[in-house]
Amino acid sequence: MVIEHTELKRCDVINIKGRIDSATAPKLAEVVNEIVEAGRFRIVFDMDGVDFISSAGLRVLIGTQKTCKRYNRGEVALAAVPETIMASLELAGFTPLFKIFKDGVSAVGNF
Amino acid sequence: MPTVIFPGRYDSLAKIADLVKKATQEFGLDRLAAYGVETAVDEACSNIIEHAYGGEGKGEIEFNYRIKDDFLIITLQDTGASFNPKSVPKPKINVPLKQRQETGLGLYFMHQWMDEVNYVTAGKTNILTLIKRKG
């Protein structure tokens, strides 16, 4: 898994490539923690390059959404979600819990 | 295929996934169904490491697959603690964010993506069989 973090004026974008599984999810959680500890709670996960996500990865997504939405201080948006990853999100019942955008630019524009 | 033995570590997951992709391709599954099988096996192996062994580097995972008629049969064996699948509560899927539990999805995914999930313990060995039917 390769993670690229970009801090923009209105939000942070995390671009993820590769597999998000039990081996790599802790690294993603670490990047997220650094962002929220800096007091930034508007986050875009750009999933365009994600090949695979397991429940360990989904736990990071839902945990981040809970942290960001607390006190209405922000929110997580998902962008460019591949079809297979979307199937997992739907099965887990996650699709109503996130705003999902077709690409990173529209997700950033939402904030 | 011969049984392949992997160390019970999370960095084995990607290597196991490569074998699963080979199996689903040989079996002739479409992309989404193949992804589902990959998910089920990944969840099963993660559970073995986390729950049966109680952490990384405590034991091995034996992986095997065979294709018989319209069935892809994958078996995973470990020698960790056994568990009762019925004791794992189903995750609550249609609840608001605040009430979402962050655990329990792994087993749920296995049942959703596979046609059959069997778990037996024989002596000190736990054997999980995941079966996917074609079509």
Short mmCIF file of C-alpha atoms in Angstrom, two decimals:
data_model
loop_
_atom_site.label_atom_id
_atom_site.label_comp_id
_atom_site.label_asym_id
_atom_site.label_seq_id
_atom_site.Cartn_x
_atom_site.Cartn_y
_atom_site.Cartn_z
CA MET A 1 0.00 0.00 0.00
CA VAL A 2 1.21 3.48 -0.87
CA ILE A 3 -0.29 6.51 0.86
CA GLU A 4 0.04 10.08 -0.33
CA HIS A 5 -1.24 12.80 1.97
CA THR A 6 -1.93 16.29 0.68
CA GLU A 7 -2.97 19.08 3.00
CA LEU A 8 -5.22 21.57 1.22
CA LYS A 9 -6.70 24.76 2.61
CA ARG A 10 -10.17 23.36 3.25
CA CYS A 11 -9.46 19.65 3.67
CA ASP A 12 -6.88 16.87 3.65
CA VAL A 13 -6.67 14.34 0.82
CA ILE A 14 -5.38 10.83 1.42
CA ASN A 15 -4.59 9.06 -1.82
CA ILE A 16 -4.34 5.32 -1.32
CA LYS A 17 -2.95 2.72 -3.71
CA GLY A 18 -2.76 -1.07 -3.32
CA ARG A 19 -4.17 -3.31 -0.59
CA ILE A 20 -5.78 -2.15 2.65
CA ASP A 21 -5.68 -5.30 4.81
CA SER A 22 -4.67 -6.23 8.36
CA ALA A 23 -1.01 -5.72 7.41
CA THR A 24 -1.44 -2.20 6.03
CA ALA A 25 -4.55 -0.76 7.76
CA PRO A 26 -2.49 0.32 10.85
CA LYS A 27 -0.35 2.51 8.58
CA LEU A 28 -3.46 4.19 7.19
CA ALA A 29 -4.79 4.69 10.73
CA GLU A 30 -1.48 6.35 11.64
CA VAL A 31 -1.75 8.87 8.79
CA VAL A 32 -5.36 9.63 9.80
CA ASN A 33 -4.35 10.09 13.45
CA GLU A 34 -1.70 12.65 12.52
CA ILE A 35 -4.32 14.64 10.60
CA VAL A 36 -6.99 14.64 13.33
CA GLU A 37 -4.41 15.31 16.05
CA ALA A 38 -3.52 18.45 14.10
CA GLY A 39 -7.18 19.47 14.53
CA ARG A 40 -8.18 18.82 10.93
CA PHE A 41 -11.42 16.89 10.46
CA ARG A 42 -12.35 17.22 6.78
CA ILE A 43 -10.78 14.31 5.00
CA VAL A 44 -11.08 12.87 1.48
CA PHE A 45 -10.06 9.26 0.94
CA ASP A 46 -9.21 8.98 -2.76
CA MET A 47 -9.62 5.25 -3.43
CA ASP A 48 -8.85 5.27 -7.16
CA GLY A 49 -5.79 3.03 -6.82
CA VAL A 50 -7.14 0.68 -4.15
CA ASP A 51 -7.12 -2.97 -5.29
CA PHE A 52 -8.51 -4.51 -2.14
CA ILE A 53 -10.05 -3.56 1.20
CA SER A 54 -10.78 -5.96 4.06
CA SER A 55 -12.82 -5.37 7.19
CA ALA A 56 -9.61 -4.09 8.84
CA GLY A 57 -9.55 -1.28 6.27
CA LEU A 58 -13.28 -0.65 6.61
CA ARG A 59 -12.78 -0.26 10.37
CA VAL A 60 -10.34 2.58 9.69
CA LEU A 61 -12.89 4.30 7.42
CA ILE A 62 -15.75 4.05 9.92
CA GLY A 63 -13.52 4.97 12.89
CA THR A 64 -12.31 8.07 11.03
CA GLN A 65 -15.86 9.05 10.11
CA LYS A 66 -16.94 8.77 13.76
CA THR A 67 -14.00 10.90 14.93
CA CYS A 68 -14.51 13.56 12.26
CA LYS A 69 -18.29 13.88 12.66
CA ARG A 70 -18.09 14.26 16.44
CA TYR A 71 -19.24 17.77 17.50
CA ASN A 72 -20.11 18.42 13.83
CA ARG A 73 -16.53 19.44 13.29
CA GLY A 74 -16.04 17.71 9.96
CA GLU A 75 -16.59 14.64 7.84
CA VAL A 76 -14.97 11.99 5.68
CA ALA A 77 -15.77 11.85 1.97
CA LEU A 78 -14.85 9.00 -0.35
CA ALA A 79 -13.74 9.52 -3.94
CA ALA A 80 -13.18 7.39 -7.05
CA VAL A 81 -14.26 4.15 -5.39
CA PRO A 82 -13.61 1.14 -7.69
CA GLU A 83 -16.54 -1.21 -8.37
CA THR A 84 -15.18 -4.09 -6.26
CA ILE A 85 -14.48 -1.84 -3.28
CA MET A 86 -17.99 -0.36 -3.64
CA ALA A 87 -19.45 -3.87 -3.43
CA SER A 88 -17.74 -4.36 -0.08
CA LEU A 89 -18.94 -0.97 1.18
CA GLU A 90 -22.50 -1.86 0.18
CA LEU A 91 -22.34 -5.29 1.80
CA ALA A 92 -21.07 -3.70 5.01
CA GLY A 93 -23.91 -1.15 4.90
CA PHE A 94 -21.41 1.71 4.70
CA THR A 95 -22.72 3.56 1.65
CA PRO A 96 -25.32 5.63 3.55
CA LEU A 97 -22.65 6.68 6.08
CA PHE A 98 -20.37 8.48 3.61
CA LYS A 99 -20.70 11.02 0.84
CA ILE A 100 -19.23 9.30 -2.20
CA PHE A 101 -17.90 11.29 -5.18
CA LYS A 102 -16.87 10.21 -8.64
CA ASP A 103 -13.41 11.75 -8.34
CA GLY A 104 -11.08 13.52 -5.94
CA VAL A 105 -11.77 16.99 -7.38
CA SER A 106 -15.54 16.78 -6.72
CA ALA A 107 -14.92 15.42 -3.23
CA VAL A 108 -12.62 18.33 -2.39
CA GLY A 109 -15.17 20.75 -3.91
CA ASN A 110 -17.75 19.45 -1.42
CA PHE A 111 -15.83 21.02 1.48
CA MET B 1 -2.55 -28.30 -5.87
CA PRO B 2 -0.11 -29.14 -3.07
CA THR B 3 -0.73 -27.55 0.30
CA VAL B 4 1.14 -24.29 0.80
CA ILE B 5 2.18 -23.29 4.31
CA PHE B 6 2.36 -19.63 5.27
CA PRO B 7 3.66 -18.09 8.49
CA GLY B 8 0.75 -16.71 10.54
CA ARG B 9 1.70 -13.10 9.91
CA TYR B 10 -0.24 -10.27 8.31
CA ASP B 11 2.38 -9.87 5.60
CA SER B 12 1.40 -13.36 4.38
CA LEU B 13 -2.05 -12.02 3.40
CA ALA B 14 -0.92 -10.48 0.08
CA LYS B 15 0.89 -13.72 -0.87
CA ILE B 16 -2.18 -15.80 0.00
CA ALA B 17 -4.28 -13.38 -2.11
CA ASP B 18 -2.01 -14.07 -5.11
CA LEU B 19 -2.77 -17.80 -4.80
CA VAL B 20 -6.49 -17.10 -4.44
CA LYS B 21 -6.42 -14.99 -7.62
CA LYS B 22 -4.72 -17.88 -9.43
CA ALA B 23 -7.41 -20.27 -8.16
CA THR B 24 -10.37 -18.05 -9.14
CA GLN B 25 -8.86 -17.43 -12.57
CA GLU B 26 -8.37 -21.16 -13.14
CA PHE B 27 -11.95 -21.73 -11.94
CA GLY B 28 -13.19 -19.01 -14.30
CA LEU B 29 -14.97 -16.60 -11.95
CA ASP B 30 -15.87 -13.07 -13.04
CA ARG B 31 -14.03 -10.14 -11.45
CA LEU B 32 -16.56 -9.37 -8.72
CA ALA B 33 -17.05 -12.99 -7.65
CA ALA B 34 -13.25 -13.46 -7.64
CA TYR B 35 -12.91 -10.37 -5.46
CA GLY B 36 -15.46 -11.83 -3.07
CA VAL B 37 -13.50 -15.07 -2.71
CA GLU B 38 -10.32 -13.04 -2.13
CA THR B 39 -12.16 -11.12 0.61
CA ALA B 40 -13.50 -14.26 2.30
CA VAL B 41 -10.05 -15.88 2.41
CA ASP B 42 -8.39 -12.69 3.65
CA GLU B 43 -10.93 -12.34 6.46
CA ALA B 44 -10.51 -16.00 7.41
CA CYS B 45 -6.71 -15.74 7.55
CA SER B 46 -6.83 -12.45 9.49
CA ASN B 47 -9.15 -14.12 12.01
CA ILE B 48 -6.79 -17.10 12.35
CA ILE B 49 -3.86 -14.79 13.11
CA GLU B 50 -5.77 -12.43 15.39
CA HIS B 51 -8.12 -14.81 17.22
CA ALA B 52 -6.92 -18.43 16.85
CA TYR B 53 -3.24 -17.59 17.42
CA GLY B 54 -3.80 -14.39 19.37
CA GLY B 55 -1.24 -12.46 17.35
CA GLU B 56 1.42 -12.65 14.67
CA GLY B 57 4.21 -15.21 14.55
CA LYS B 58 2.51 -17.82 16.76
CA GLY B 59 1.75 -20.52 14.18
CA GLU B 60 1.14 -21.40 10.56
CA ILE B 61 -1.70 -21.33 8.07
CA GLU B 62 -2.04 -24.22 5.63
CA PHE B 63 -3.71 -23.24 2.39
CA ASN B 64 -5.09 -25.57 -0.23
CA TYR B 65 -7.60 -25.35 -3.05
CA ARG B 66 -9.17 -27.77 -5.47
CA ILE B 67 -11.70 -27.50 -8.26
CA LYS B 68 -14.32 -30.21 -8.49
CA ASP B 69 -16.98 -29.86 -11.17
CA ASP B 70 -18.73 -26.54 -10.52
CA PHE B 71 -17.13 -26.00 -7.11
CA LEU B 72 -14.02 -24.20 -5.97
CA ILE B 73 -13.09 -25.62 -2.56
CA ILE B 74 -10.57 -23.74 -0.45
CA THR B 75 -9.34 -25.11 2.88
CA LEU B 76 -7.44 -23.26 5.58
CA GLN B 77 -5.97 -25.08 8.56
CA ASP B 78 -4.46 -23.76 11.78
CA THR B 79 -3.48 -25.16 15.15
CA GLY B 80 -4.59 -22.20 17.27
CA ALA B 81 -7.55 -21.87 19.61
CA SER B 82 -10.83 -23.11 18.16
CA PHE B 83 -14.00 -21.04 18.28
CA ASN B 84 -17.72 -21.44 17.95
CA PRO B 85 -18.85 -19.48 14.86
CA LYS B 86 -22.35 -19.27 16.34
CA SER B 87 -20.99 -17.25 19.27
CA VAL B 88 -20.05 -14.38 16.93
CA PRO B 89 -22.97 -11.93 16.73
CA LYS B 90 -24.04 -10.73 13.29
CA PRO B 91 -23.03 -7.11 12.70
CA LYS B 92 -25.87 -4.56 12.67
CA ILE B 93 -25.74 -3.26 9.13
CA ASN B 94 -28.63 -0.80 8.94
CA VAL B 95 -27.96 1.40 11.94
CA PRO B 96 -26.79 5.01 12.24
CA LEU B 97 -23.07 5.80 12.38
CA LYS B 98 -22.90 6.21 16.15
CA GLN B 99 -24.28 2.71 16.75
CA ARG B 100 -22.08 0.98 14.21
CA GLN B 101 -19.88 -1.64 15.79
CA GLU B 102 -16.46 -1.89 14.25
CA THR B 103 -16.11 -5.66 14.63
CA GLY B 104 -17.89 -8.78 13.39
CA LEU B 105 -17.67 -7.95 9.70
CA GLY B 106 -15.09 -10.63 8.82
CA LEU B 107 -17.26 -13.68 9.41
CA TYR B 108 -20.25 -11.88 7.89
CA PHE B 109 -18.25 -11.23 4.69
CA MET B 110 -17.23 -14.90 4.49
CA HIS B 111 -20.87 -16.00 4.56
CA GLN B 112 -21.98 -13.28 2.13
CA TRP B 113 -19.32 -13.96 -0.52
CA MET B 114 -19.15 -17.78 -0.34
CA ASP B 115 -21.83 -20.41 -0.97
CA GLU B 116 -20.72 -22.51 1.95
CA VAL B 117 -18.57 -21.97 5.04
CA ASN B 118 -17.72 -25.00 7.16
CA TYR B 119 -15.64 -25.02 10.31
CA VAL B 120 -14.55 -28.14 12.15
CA THR B 121 -11.93 -28.94 14.76
CA ALA B 122 -10.15 -32.29 14.50
CA GLY B 123 -7.75 -32.91 17.38
CA LYS B 124 -5.58 -29.80 17.56
CA THR B 125 -6.34 -28.68 14.01
CA ASN B 126 -9.04 -26.24 12.98
CA ILE B 127 -10.21 -26.72 9.41
CA LEU B 128 -12.16 -24.02 7.59
CA THR B 129 -13.63 -24.93 4.21
CA LEU B 130 -14.86 -22.18 1.92
CA ILE B 131 -16.86 -23.27 -1.12
CA LYS B 132 -17.80 -21.20 -4.17
CA ARG B 133 -20.18 -22.53 -6.76
CA LYS B 134 -19.89 -21.39 -10.37
CA GLY B 135 -22.80 -19.52 -11.93
#
